[in-house]
Amino acid sequence: MYQTVIGLEVHAELSLDTKIFCGCSTKFGQEPNSQTCPICLGLPGALPVLNEEAVKYIIKIGLALGCRILPEARFDRKNYYYPDLPKNYQISQNYLPFAVDGYLELPPSQKKGTPIKVGIDNVHLEEDTGKNIHSESGGREGYSLVDFNRAGIPLVEIVTRPDMHSLEDTESFMVSLRNILLYLGVSNCKMEEGALRFEASVSIRPDEASSLNARVEIKNLNSFKSVLRSLQYEIERQRRLLSGGEIVSGETRLWDEKEGKTLTMRVKESSPDYRYFPEPDLPPVVIKPQWIKTIRAAMPELPAERLRRFVKKYHLPPYDAIILTSSKSLADFYEEVVEGFPDGKHVSNWIMGEVLEKLKERKIGIEESSLTPASLSELLNLIKCGTISGKMAREVFAEMFATGKGAGEIVKERGLAQISDTRKIKETIDLILKKNPAAISDFQTGKKKVIAYLTGQVMKETKGAANPQLVNELLQEALQQQ
Amino acid sequence: MKIEKKEVEHIARLARLKLNEEEKERFGRQLGQILKYIEKLNELNTEGVEPALHIVPLQNIMRKDEVKDSLPVKDALANAPATKGKYFKVPRIIE
């Protein structure tokens, strides 16, 4: 039985209007090389100036992760040659990052009772690199194209301690961290645009007591799924090696998404070869306690606090609260529905049931669906006043989800409204009683069961649109009067 | 003092320089002379002296997050030895 030890390095692009050291726009998907200037192109003589907002953002992240904010932060040059790096060094932080020694507590899962704390080694600021596009043709004709629009985009790197021991831990960490970044509003975390990226390192050891085997770093991980798949592959590969009496060599491996395996990378400079040295162009940043205080006071509610509040305010079971707060947009959606229909548990049942089922079917998040909180609360109100039955509601909901139309609108269009009009129901009852004189005498001789039969007949006559409870009451009344 | 050939090769590789045998020998010797010269600094007693990372005592020089004009694409590409469309063109990168 081997123990797995996993650590992550997470890069998130900060959602700021301009780059970290210059005023170029960070807008995604623009014409290649249209958002560059002498600073982010690394032209001689250009002087970088730090984006103040990036510092605020990173302090926010540090505080959210329970880190110590260092009184003075500095920038360093990380030297390496690669075509996507115009200056031949990346401005990063090696010696004095903004925040150190934090942790992220994973939300309790159903499987594991005790919460797991994943240590955060440090949170630092750096600049993103450009983007390479590789031509199809190989050999001597092959070339690569470079777009520097991404070069200089503010990037936060979050480095964890090797505190994760399973794929479940890793997934839970990634989901929680993304959630925190989204709650803070510091990154859009769009993985398809490369705004959130991961590097994983993994090693295994025979048991907890033994020393760690060499660790393998995995690069090129662009989704939660590829992180988990690559770790799975790598854990099995290392187990096979160790069981066969071989050793695992410490190296960086590249994840091949198509093949579903990790491959050895060309030997890259190892850490000491980056020849870090203090960045002379950027003066140190001194973080005054007052600054931290102001930022702390303006911190939004974070997922863990929101979870506790949901349990308390809406009287939800913890399980419901965990699911609802697992995504900021879902939790926002929930609270908006509750505003229009103030029965927390009832709303939760609908969201955890019908809504999540439909989202899962379509493989989308709530923010991508056309369902609005207002229309869901409208639907719940229609059920509550008896305008539609629970069964009808399901049909209406399906159409709301498919078309984005309001609940009331659909009910009107499809003539679905339940008949709660006493006069109309009484008319139908009279009709049915006239047709069934035998039933009336049965009732008078004490066969009360006949009411169920008659209710069924009324429902049939109204094609199921009558409010069954009302029909039952009115029938009793009518029979008594006979 | 002389820098070993192996180390010269390593440094050259990091700097993406291709050196011939004569250059390796010569640069090894020159790098050694430079290091020996810098070593003079070790003669000074620097105990209790903070490293001078910056020569001007500045701190917290920052700018607002406000978009400024970027270069026109043709200007951005003007110095490039090779371009294709709106991209910089470089020899194929082999992972």
Coordinates of C-alpha atoms in Angstrom, one line a residue:
Chain A
M1 CA 0.0 0.0 0.0
Y2 CA 1.6 3.2 -1.1
Q3 CA 0.9 6.7 0.1
T4 CA 0.4 9.4 -2.5
V5 CA 1.8 12.9 -2.0
I6 CA 0.5 15.7 -4.2
G7 CA 1.3 19.4 -4.4
L8 CA 0.0 22.0 -6.8
E9 CA 1.2 25.2 -8.4
V10 CA -1.7 27.3 -9.5
H11 CA -1.5 30.2 -11.9
A12 CA -4.4 32.5 -12.2
E13 CA -4.6 35.6 -14.4
L14 CA -5.9 38.6 -12.5
S15 CA -8.9 40.2 -14.0
L16 CA -7.5 43.7 -14.3
D17 CA -7.8 46.1 -17.2
T18 CA -4.1 46.5 -17.8
K19 CA -1.0 44.5 -17.7
I20 CA 1.2 44.2 -14.6
F21 CA 3.9 46.6 -15.6
C22 CA 2.4 48.7 -18.4
G23 CA -0.8 50.2 -19.6
C24 CA -1.5 47.7 -22.4
S25 CA -5.0 46.2 -22.3
T26 CA -5.5 42.7 -21.1
K27 CA -8.6 42.1 -23.2
F28 CA -8.8 38.5 -24.4
G29 CA -9.1 37.4 -28.0
Q30 CA -7.8 40.5 -29.7
E31 CA -5.7 40.8 -32.9
P32 CA -2.3 39.2 -32.4
N33 CA 0.4 41.6 -31.1
S34 CA -2.1 44.5 -30.9
Q35 CA -1.7 44.9 -27.2
T36 CA 2.0 45.4 -26.8
C37 CA 4.3 48.3 -26.0
P38 CA 8.1 48.8 -25.4
I39 CA 7.7 47.5 -21.8
C40 CA 5.9 44.2 -22.4
L41 CA 8.0 43.6 -25.6
G42 CA 11.1 44.1 -23.5
L43 CA 12.6 46.8 -25.8
P44 CA 15.8 48.4 -24.4
G45 CA 15.4 51.3 -22.0
A46 CA 11.8 50.5 -21.1
L47 CA 10.9 50.9 -17.5
P48 CA 8.2 48.7 -15.8
V49 CA 5.9 50.3 -13.3
L50 CA 3.7 48.1 -11.1
N51 CA -0.1 48.1 -11.3
E52 CA -1.3 49.1 -7.9
E53 CA -4.5 47.1 -8.3
A54 CA -2.5 43.9 -8.8
V55 CA -1.0 44.4 -5.3
K56 CA -4.5 44.9 -3.8
Y57 CA -5.7 41.7 -5.5
I58 CA -2.8 39.6 -4.3
I59 CA -3.2 40.9 -0.7
K60 CA -6.9 39.9 -0.9
I61 CA -5.9 36.4 -2.1
G62 CA -3.3 36.1 0.6
L63 CA -5.8 37.1 3.3
A64 CA -8.5 34.7 2.0
L65 CA -5.9 31.9 2.2
G66 CA -5.0 32.7 5.8
C67 CA -1.5 33.9 4.8
R68 CA 0.9 36.2 6.6
I69 CA 1.3 39.3 4.4
L70 CA 5.0 40.2 4.5
P71 CA 5.8 43.8 5.4
E72 CA 8.0 44.2 2.3
A73 CA 7.7 42.5 -1.1
R74 CA 10.3 42.5 -3.9
F75 CA 10.5 41.4 -7.5
D76 CA 13.2 39.1 -9.0
R77 CA 14.3 38.1 -12.4
K78 CA 13.9 34.5 -13.4
N79 CA 16.3 34.0 -16.3
Y80 CA 15.6 31.6 -19.1
Y81 CA 15.4 31.7 -22.9
Y82 CA 12.2 30.8 -24.6
P83 CA 10.5 32.6 -27.6
D84 CA 7.4 33.5 -25.6
L85 CA 9.5 35.5 -23.1
P86 CA 10.5 38.7 -24.8
K87 CA 13.0 39.9 -22.2
N88 CA 14.7 36.5 -21.7
Y89 CA 13.7 36.8 -18.1
Q90 CA 10.4 36.7 -16.3
I91 CA 9.7 39.2 -13.5
S92 CA 8.6 37.1 -10.6
Q93 CA 9.1 36.9 -6.9
N94 CA 11.6 34.4 -5.5
Y95 CA 12.9 35.9 -2.2
L96 CA 10.2 38.1 -0.8
P97 CA 6.7 37.2 -2.1
F98 CA 3.6 39.1 -1.0
A99 CA 2.1 36.3 1.2
V100 CA 3.4 33.2 2.9
D101 CA 2.3 30.4 5.2
G102 CA -1.4 30.0 4.7
Y103 CA -3.8 27.2 4.2
L104 CA -7.0 26.3 2.6
E105 CA -9.5 24.1 4.5
L106 CA -11.3 21.7 2.1
P107 CA -15.0 21.6 2.7
P108 CA -16.1 18.5 4.5
S109 CA -17.1 15.7 2.1
Q110 CA -19.5 12.9 2.7
K111 CA -16.7 10.3 2.7
K112 CA -14.3 12.0 5.0
G113 CA -15.4 13.3 8.3
T114 CA -12.4 15.3 9.3
P115 CA -11.7 18.4 7.3
I116 CA -8.4 18.5 5.5
K117 CA -6.1 21.6 5.6
V118 CA -3.9 22.1 2.6
G119 CA -0.9 24.3 3.4
I120 CA -0.1 27.3 1.2
D121 CA 3.6 27.9 1.0
N122 CA 3.4 31.3 -0.7
V123 CA 1.4 33.5 -3.0
H124 CA 3.3 35.7 -5.4
L125 CA 2.9 38.0 -8.3
E126 CA 4.5 37.6 -11.7
E127 CA 4.0 38.4 -15.4
D128 CA 2.5 36.0 -17.9
T129 CA 4.4 35.0 -21.0
G130 CA 3.4 35.3 -24.7
K131 CA 1.6 32.6 -26.6
N132 CA 3.3 30.3 -29.1
I133 CA 1.4 28.8 -32.0
H134 CA 3.1 25.8 -33.7
S135 CA 2.9 25.3 -37.4
E136 CA 1.7 22.0 -38.7
S137 CA 4.7 21.2 -40.9
G138 CA 7.7 19.7 -39.1
G139 CA 11.3 19.5 -40.0
R140 CA 13.3 22.4 -41.5
E141 CA 10.2 24.2 -42.8
G142 CA 8.5 24.1 -39.4
Y143 CA 8.2 27.3 -37.5
S144 CA 6.4 28.8 -34.5
L145 CA 4.4 32.0 -34.3
V146 CA 4.4 34.2 -31.2
D147 CA 1.7 36.6 -30.0
F148 CA 2.8 38.8 -27.1
N149 CA -0.7 40.1 -26.1
R150 CA -0.6 37.8 -23.2
A151 CA 3.0 38.8 -22.2
G152 CA 2.8 40.9 -19.1
I153 CA -0.7 39.9 -18.0
P154 CA -0.8 40.0 -14.2
L155 CA -0.5 36.5 -12.9
V156 CA -0.8 35.2 -9.3
E157 CA 1.0 32.0 -8.5
I158 CA -0.3 30.0 -5.5
V159 CA 2.1 27.3 -4.3
T160 CA 0.7 24.6 -2.0
R161 CA 2.6 22.3 0.3
P162 CA 2.5 18.6 -0.6
D163 CA -0.6 18.0 1.6
M164 CA -2.9 16.3 -0.8
H165 CA -3.0 12.5 -0.7
S166 CA -5.7 11.5 -3.2
L167 CA -7.3 12.6 -6.4
E168 CA -10.4 13.5 -4.3
D169 CA -8.3 15.9 -2.2
T170 CA -6.8 17.4 -5.3
E171 CA -10.1 17.9 -7.0
S172 CA -11.7 19.4 -3.9
F173 CA -8.7 21.8 -3.5
M174 CA -9.0 23.0 -7.1
V175 CA -12.7 23.5 -6.9
S176 CA -12.4 25.4 -3.5
L177 CA -9.6 27.6 -4.7
R178 CA -11.4 28.5 -7.9
N179 CA -14.4 29.3 -5.8
I180 CA -12.4 31.6 -3.5
L181 CA -10.9 33.4 -6.5
L182 CA -14.4 33.9 -8.0
Y183 CA -15.9 35.1 -4.7
L184 CA -13.0 37.6 -4.4
G185 CA -13.6 38.7 -8.0
V186 CA -9.9 38.7 -8.7
S187 CA -9.9 36.3 -11.6
N188 CA -12.5 35.1 -14.1
C189 CA -10.9 31.6 -13.8
K190 CA -11.9 30.8 -17.4
M191 CA -9.9 27.6 -18.1
E192 CA -10.7 27.6 -21.7
E193 CA -9.0 31.0 -22.0
G194 CA -6.0 29.8 -20.0
A195 CA -6.9 32.1 -17.1
L196 CA -6.5 29.3 -14.6
R197 CA -3.7 26.8 -15.0
F198 CA -2.1 24.1 -13.0
E199 CA 1.2 22.2 -12.5
A200 CA 1.1 19.2 -10.3
S201 CA 3.9 17.4 -8.5
V202 CA 3.4 13.9 -7.3
S203 CA 5.5 11.2 -5.5
I204 CA 4.6 8.0 -3.7
R205 CA 6.2 6.3 -0.8
P206 CA 5.7 2.8 0.7
D207 CA 4.0 4.2 3.8
E208 CA 3.7 7.4 5.7
A209 CA 6.8 6.8 7.8
S210 CA 9.3 6.4 4.9
S211 CA 11.0 9.3 3.2
L212 CA 9.6 10.7 0.1
N213 CA 10.6 9.3 -3.3
A214 CA 11.7 11.7 -6.0
R215 CA 8.9 13.8 -7.2
V216 CA 7.7 14.2 -10.7
E217 CA 6.3 17.5 -12.0
I218 CA 3.6 17.5 -14.6
K219 CA 3.1 20.4 -16.9
N220 CA 0.5 21.3 -19.6
L221 CA -2.6 20.8 -17.5
N222 CA -5.4 23.0 -18.8
S223 CA -8.5 21.6 -17.0
F224 CA -9.5 19.9 -13.7
K225 CA -9.9 16.8 -15.8
S226 CA -6.4 16.8 -17.2
V227 CA -4.9 17.4 -13.7
L228 CA -6.8 14.4 -12.3
R229 CA -6.2 12.1 -15.3
S230 CA -2.5 12.9 -15.4
L231 CA -2.1 12.3 -11.7
Q232 CA -3.9 9.0 -12.0
Y233 CA -1.6 8.0 -14.8
E234 CA 1.5 9.1 -13.0
I235 CA 0.6 7.4 -9.7
E236 CA 0.1 4.1 -11.5
R237 CA 3.3 4.6 -13.5
Q238 CA 5.3 5.2 -10.3
R239 CA 3.7 2.3 -8.5
R240 CA 4.6 0.0 -11.4
L241 CA 8.2 1.2 -11.3
L242 CA 8.6 0.8 -7.5
S243 CA 6.9 -2.6 -7.4
G244 CA 9.2 -3.7 -10.1
G245 CA 12.2 -2.7 -8.0
E246 CA 13.0 0.2 -10.2
I247 CA 13.4 3.8 -9.0
V248 CA 11.5 6.9 -10.0
S249 CA 13.7 9.7 -11.2
G250 CA 12.8 13.3 -10.4
E251 CA 11.9 15.1 -13.5
T252 CA 9.4 17.2 -15.3
R253 CA 6.9 15.4 -17.5
L254 CA 4.5 16.7 -20.1
W255 CA 0.9 15.6 -20.1
D256 CA -0.3 14.4 -23.5
E257 CA -4.1 14.9 -23.4
K258 CA -4.7 12.9 -26.6
E259 CA -2.6 9.9 -25.7
G260 CA -3.6 10.1 -22.0
K261 CA -0.1 9.8 -20.7
T262 CA 2.8 11.8 -19.4
L263 CA 6.0 12.1 -21.4
T264 CA 9.6 12.9 -20.4
M265 CA 10.4 16.5 -21.3
R266 CA 13.6 17.7 -22.8
V267 CA 15.9 18.5 -19.9
K268 CA 15.1 22.0 -18.8
E269 CA 17.1 24.2 -16.5
S270 CA 16.5 23.1 -13.0
S271 CA 15.7 25.7 -10.3
P272 CA 19.3 27.0 -9.5
D273 CA 19.8 27.6 -13.2
Y274 CA 17.1 30.2 -13.4
R275 CA 19.8 32.5 -11.8
Y276 CA 17.2 34.6 -9.9
F277 CA 18.4 38.0 -8.9
P278 CA 16.7 41.1 -7.5
E279 CA 14.9 43.1 -10.2
P280 CA 16.7 46.5 -10.3
D281 CA 14.0 48.3 -12.3
L282 CA 11.3 47.8 -9.6
P283 CA 11.6 49.3 -6.1
P284 CA 10.3 47.3 -3.2
V285 CA 6.7 47.4 -2.1
V286 CA 6.2 48.2 1.5
I287 CA 2.8 47.0 2.8
K288 CA 1.6 49.2 5.7
P289 CA -0.6 47.6 8.3
Q290 CA -3.3 50.2 7.6
W291 CA -3.4 49.1 3.9
I292 CA -4.0 45.5 5.0
K293 CA -6.7 46.6 7.4
T294 CA -8.6 48.5 4.7
I295 CA -8.4 45.6 2.3
R296 CA -9.5 43.2 5.1
A297 CA -12.5 45.4 5.9
A298 CA -13.6 45.3 2.3
M299 CA -13.3 41.5 1.9
P300 CA -16.4 39.9 0.4
E301 CA -18.0 36.9 2.1
L302 CA -16.0 33.8 1.3
P303 CA -17.4 30.3 0.5
A304 CA -16.8 28.9 4.0
E305 CA -18.6 31.8 5.7
R306 CA -21.4 31.6 3.2
L307 CA -21.9 27.9 3.9
R308 CA -22.3 28.7 7.6
R309 CA -24.7 31.5 6.9
F310 CA -26.8 29.3 4.6
V311 CA -27.2 26.7 7.3
K312 CA -28.2 29.3 9.9
K313 CA -30.2 31.8 7.9
Y314 CA -32.1 29.4 5.6
H315 CA -32.3 26.4 8.0
L316 CA -30.6 24.2 5.5
P317 CA -29.0 20.8 6.2
P318 CA -25.1 21.2 5.8
Y319 CA -25.3 18.9 2.8
D320 CA -27.6 21.3 0.9
A321 CA -25.4 24.3 1.9
I322 CA -22.2 22.6 0.7
I323 CA -23.7 21.9 -2.7
L324 CA -25.3 25.3 -3.1
T325 CA -22.2 27.2 -2.1
S326 CA -19.9 25.0 -4.2
S327 CA -20.3 27.5 -7.0
K328 CA -20.7 31.2 -6.5
S329 CA -23.2 31.5 -9.3
L330 CA -25.4 28.7 -7.9
A331 CA -25.3 30.3 -4.5
D332 CA -26.2 33.7 -5.9
F333 CA -29.0 32.1 -7.9
Y334 CA -30.3 30.4 -4.8
E335 CA -30.4 33.6 -2.8
E336 CA -32.2 35.4 -5.5
V337 CA -34.9 32.7 -5.7
V338 CA -35.4 32.8 -2.0
E339 CA -35.9 36.5 -2.2
G340 CA -39.0 35.9 -4.4
F341 CA -40.1 32.7 -2.5
P342 CA -39.0 32.9 1.1
D343 CA -38.9 29.2 1.9
G344 CA -35.2 28.3 2.0
K345 CA -35.5 24.5 2.2
H346 CA -38.2 24.3 -0.4
V347 CA -36.1 26.4 -2.9
S348 CA -33.1 24.2 -2.0
N349 CA -35.0 21.0 -2.8
W350 CA -36.0 22.4 -6.2
I351 CA -32.4 23.6 -7.0
M352 CA -30.7 20.4 -5.8
G353 CA -33.3 18.3 -7.6
E354 CA -34.8 19.6 -10.8
V355 CA -32.4 22.4 -11.5
L356 CA -29.1 20.5 -11.0
E357 CA -30.5 17.5 -12.8
K358 CA -31.2 19.6 -15.9
L359 CA -27.8 21.3 -15.7
K360 CA -26.1 17.9 -15.4
E361 CA -28.0 16.6 -18.4
R362 CA -26.8 19.6 -20.5
K363 CA -23.4 19.6 -18.9
I364 CA -23.5 23.4 -18.1
G365 CA -23.3 25.7 -15.1
I366 CA -26.2 27.7 -13.9
E367 CA -24.7 30.9 -15.3
E368 CA -24.8 29.4 -18.8
S369 CA -28.5 28.4 -18.6
S370 CA -31.3 30.7 -19.6
L371 CA -33.2 29.9 -16.4
T372 CA -33.7 33.1 -14.3
P373 CA -34.1 33.2 -10.5
A374 CA -37.3 35.3 -11.0
S375 CA -39.0 32.7 -13.1
L376 CA -38.2 29.9 -10.7
S377 CA -39.6 31.8 -7.7
E378 CA -42.6 32.6 -9.9
L379 CA -43.1 28.9 -10.6
L380 CA -42.9 28.1 -6.9
N381 CA -45.5 30.7 -6.1
L382 CA -47.8 29.4 -8.8
I383 CA -47.6 25.9 -7.1
K384 CA -48.2 27.4 -3.7
C385 CA -51.3 29.3 -4.7
G386 CA -52.6 26.2 -6.4
T387 CA -52.6 27.6 -9.9
I388 CA -50.7 24.6 -11.1
S389 CA -50.1 21.2 -9.6
G390 CA -46.7 19.8 -8.7
K391 CA -46.9 17.5 -11.8
M392 CA -47.7 20.4 -14.1
A393 CA -44.9 22.4 -12.5
R394 CA -42.4 19.8 -13.8
E395 CA -43.6 20.3 -17.3
V396 CA -43.5 24.0 -17.0
F397 CA -40.1 23.9 -15.5
A398 CA -38.7 21.8 -18.4
E399 CA -40.0 24.4 -20.9
M400 CA -38.7 27.3 -18.7
F401 CA -35.3 25.6 -18.8
A402 CA -35.4 25.0 -22.5
T403 CA -36.7 28.4 -23.6
G404 CA -35.9 30.9 -20.8
K405 CA -39.6 31.9 -20.8
G406 CA -41.3 32.9 -17.5
A407 CA -43.4 30.4 -15.6
G408 CA -46.6 32.5 -15.8
E409 CA -46.1 33.0 -19.5
I410 CA -45.9 29.3 -20.2
V411 CA -48.8 28.4 -18.0
K412 CA -50.9 30.9 -19.9
E413 CA -49.8 29.8 -23.3
R414 CA -50.4 26.2 -22.7
G415 CA -53.6 26.7 -20.8
L416 CA -52.2 24.7 -18.0
A417 CA -53.7 26.7 -15.1
Q418 CA -55.4 24.5 -12.6
I419 CA -59.1 25.2 -12.3
S420 CA -59.6 26.6 -8.9
D421 CA -62.7 28.5 -10.0
T422 CA -65.4 27.2 -7.7
R423 CA -68.3 28.0 -10.0
K424 CA -66.7 26.1 -12.9
I425 CA -66.0 23.0 -10.7
K426 CA -69.5 23.1 -9.3
E427 CA -71.0 23.0 -12.8
T428 CA -68.9 20.0 -13.7
I429 CA -69.9 18.3 -10.4
D430 CA -73.6 18.8 -11.2
L431 CA -73.1 17.3 -14.6
I432 CA -71.3 14.2 -13.2
L433 CA -73.9 13.7 -10.5
K434 CA -76.7 13.8 -13.1
K435 CA -74.9 11.0 -15.0
N436 CA -74.4 8.9 -11.9
P437 CA -77.6 8.7 -9.8
A438 CA -76.5 5.3 -8.5
A439 CA -73.5 6.8 -6.9
I440 CA -75.6 9.3 -5.0
S441 CA -77.7 6.6 -3.5
D442 CA -74.5 4.6 -2.7
F443 CA -73.3 7.6 -0.8
Q444 CA -76.5 8.0 1.1
T445 CA -76.4 4.4 2.2
G446 CA -73.0 5.1 3.7
K447 CA -70.6 4.0 0.9
K448 CA -68.2 7.0 1.3
K449 CA -65.7 5.4 -1.1
V450 CA -67.8 6.5 -4.0
I451 CA -66.4 10.0 -3.5
A452 CA -63.0 8.9 -4.9
Y453 CA -64.8 7.5 -8.0
L454 CA -66.7 10.7 -8.5
T455 CA -63.6 12.9 -8.0
G456 CA -61.9 10.8 -10.7
Q457 CA -64.9 11.5 -13.1
V458 CA -64.7 15.2 -12.5
M459 CA -60.9 15.2 -13.1
K460 CA -61.5 13.3 -16.3
E461 CA -64.1 15.7 -17.4
T462 CA -61.8 18.7 -16.8
K463 CA -58.9 16.8 -18.5
G464 CA -57.0 16.9 -15.2
A465 CA -57.0 20.6 -14.9
A466 CA -59.2 20.9 -11.8
N467 CA -57.7 21.3 -8.4
P468 CA -58.3 17.8 -6.9
Q469 CA -58.5 19.0 -3.3
L470 CA -61.1 21.6 -4.2
V471 CA -63.1 19.0 -6.2
N472 CA -63.1 16.7 -3.3
E473 CA -64.4 19.3 -0.9
L474 CA -67.1 20.6 -3.3
L475 CA -68.2 17.0 -4.0
Q476 CA -68.7 16.3 -0.3
E477 CA -70.8 19.4 0.0
A478 CA -72.9 18.6 -3.1
L479 CA -73.6 15.0 -2.0
Q480 CA -74.7 16.1 1.4
Q481 CA -77.2 18.5 -0.2
Q482 CA -78.8 15.8 -2.3
Chain B
M1 CA 41.6 31.0 -11.6
K2 CA 40.0 29.3 -14.6
I3 CA 36.4 28.2 -15.2
E4 CA 36.2 24.6 -16.2
K5 CA 35.2 23.7 -19.8
K6 CA 32.1 21.9 -18.5
E7 CA 30.9 24.9 -16.7
V8 CA 31.5 27.2 -19.8
E9 CA 29.5 24.8 -21.8
H10 CA 26.7 24.9 -19.3
I11 CA 26.6 28.7 -19.2
A12 CA 26.7 28.8 -23.0
R13 CA 23.8 26.5 -23.2
L14 CA 21.8 28.6 -20.7
A15 CA 22.5 31.6 -22.9
R16 CA 21.8 29.7 -26.1
L17 CA 25.3 30.3 -27.4
K18 CA 27.2 27.9 -29.6
L19 CA 30.9 28.1 -28.9
N20 CA 33.8 26.4 -30.6
E21 CA 36.6 24.7 -28.7
E22 CA 38.9 27.7 -29.0
E23 CA 36.1 30.0 -27.6
K24 CA 35.4 27.7 -24.7
E25 CA 39.0 27.8 -23.7
R26 CA 39.3 31.6 -24.1
F27 CA 36.0 32.4 -22.4
G28 CA 36.8 30.0 -19.6
R29 CA 40.0 32.0 -19.0
Q30 CA 38.3 35.4 -19.3
L31 CA 35.3 34.4 -17.0
G32 CA 37.9 33.3 -14.4
Q33 CA 39.7 36.7 -14.6
I34 CA 36.3 38.5 -14.2
L35 CA 35.4 36.5 -11.1
K36 CA 38.9 37.0 -9.7
Y37 CA 38.5 40.8 -10.1
I38 CA 35.1 40.8 -8.5
E39 CA 36.5 38.7 -5.6
K40 CA 38.4 41.8 -4.5
L41 CA 35.1 42.9 -2.9
N42 CA 35.5 40.1 -0.4
E43 CA 38.4 41.9 1.1
L44 CA 35.9 44.4 2.6
N45 CA 34.2 43.7 5.9
T46 CA 30.5 43.8 5.1
E47 CA 29.2 42.6 8.4
G48 CA 26.0 44.3 9.4
V49 CA 25.7 46.1 6.0
E50 CA 22.4 45.6 4.3
P51 CA 22.6 44.6 0.6
A52 CA 22.1 47.6 -1.6
L53 CA 19.5 46.3 -4.1
H54 CA 18.6 49.7 -5.3
I55 CA 20.7 52.8 -5.5
V56 CA 17.8 55.2 -5.0
P57 CA 15.8 54.9 -1.9
L58 CA 12.4 54.6 -3.6
Q59 CA 9.5 52.4 -2.6
N60 CA 5.9 51.8 -3.6
I61 CA 6.2 53.3 -7.1
M62 CA 2.9 52.2 -8.7
R63 CA 0.4 53.2 -11.3
K64 CA -3.4 53.1 -11.6
D65 CA -5.0 50.3 -13.6
E66 CA -5.8 52.6 -16.6
V67 CA -5.5 51.5 -20.2
K68 CA -2.9 53.4 -22.3
D69 CA -2.4 53.1 -26.1
S70 CA -0.5 50.2 -27.3
L71 CA 1.9 50.2 -30.3
P72 CA 0.3 49.7 -33.7
V73 CA 1.0 46.1 -34.7
K74 CA 3.3 47.0 -37.6
D75 CA 5.5 49.0 -35.1
A76 CA 5.5 46.1 -32.7
L77 CA 6.7 43.8 -35.4
A78 CA 9.1 46.3 -37.0
N79 CA 12.3 45.0 -35.3
A80 CA 11.5 41.3 -35.9
P81 CA 13.9 39.4 -38.2
A82 CA 10.9 37.4 -39.4
T83 CA 7.1 37.8 -39.2
K84 CA 4.1 36.1 -40.6
G85 CA 0.8 37.9 -40.7
K86 CA 0.5 39.7 -37.4
Y87 CA 2.8 37.3 -35.6
F88 CA 6.5 37.1 -34.8
K89 CA 8.0 34.1 -36.6
V90 CA 10.6 32.0 -34.9
P91 CA 12.3 28.7 -35.5
R92 CA 10.0 25.8 -34.6
I93 CA 10.0 25.1 -30.9
I94 CA 10.4 21.5 -30.2
E95 CA 9.1 20.4 -26.8

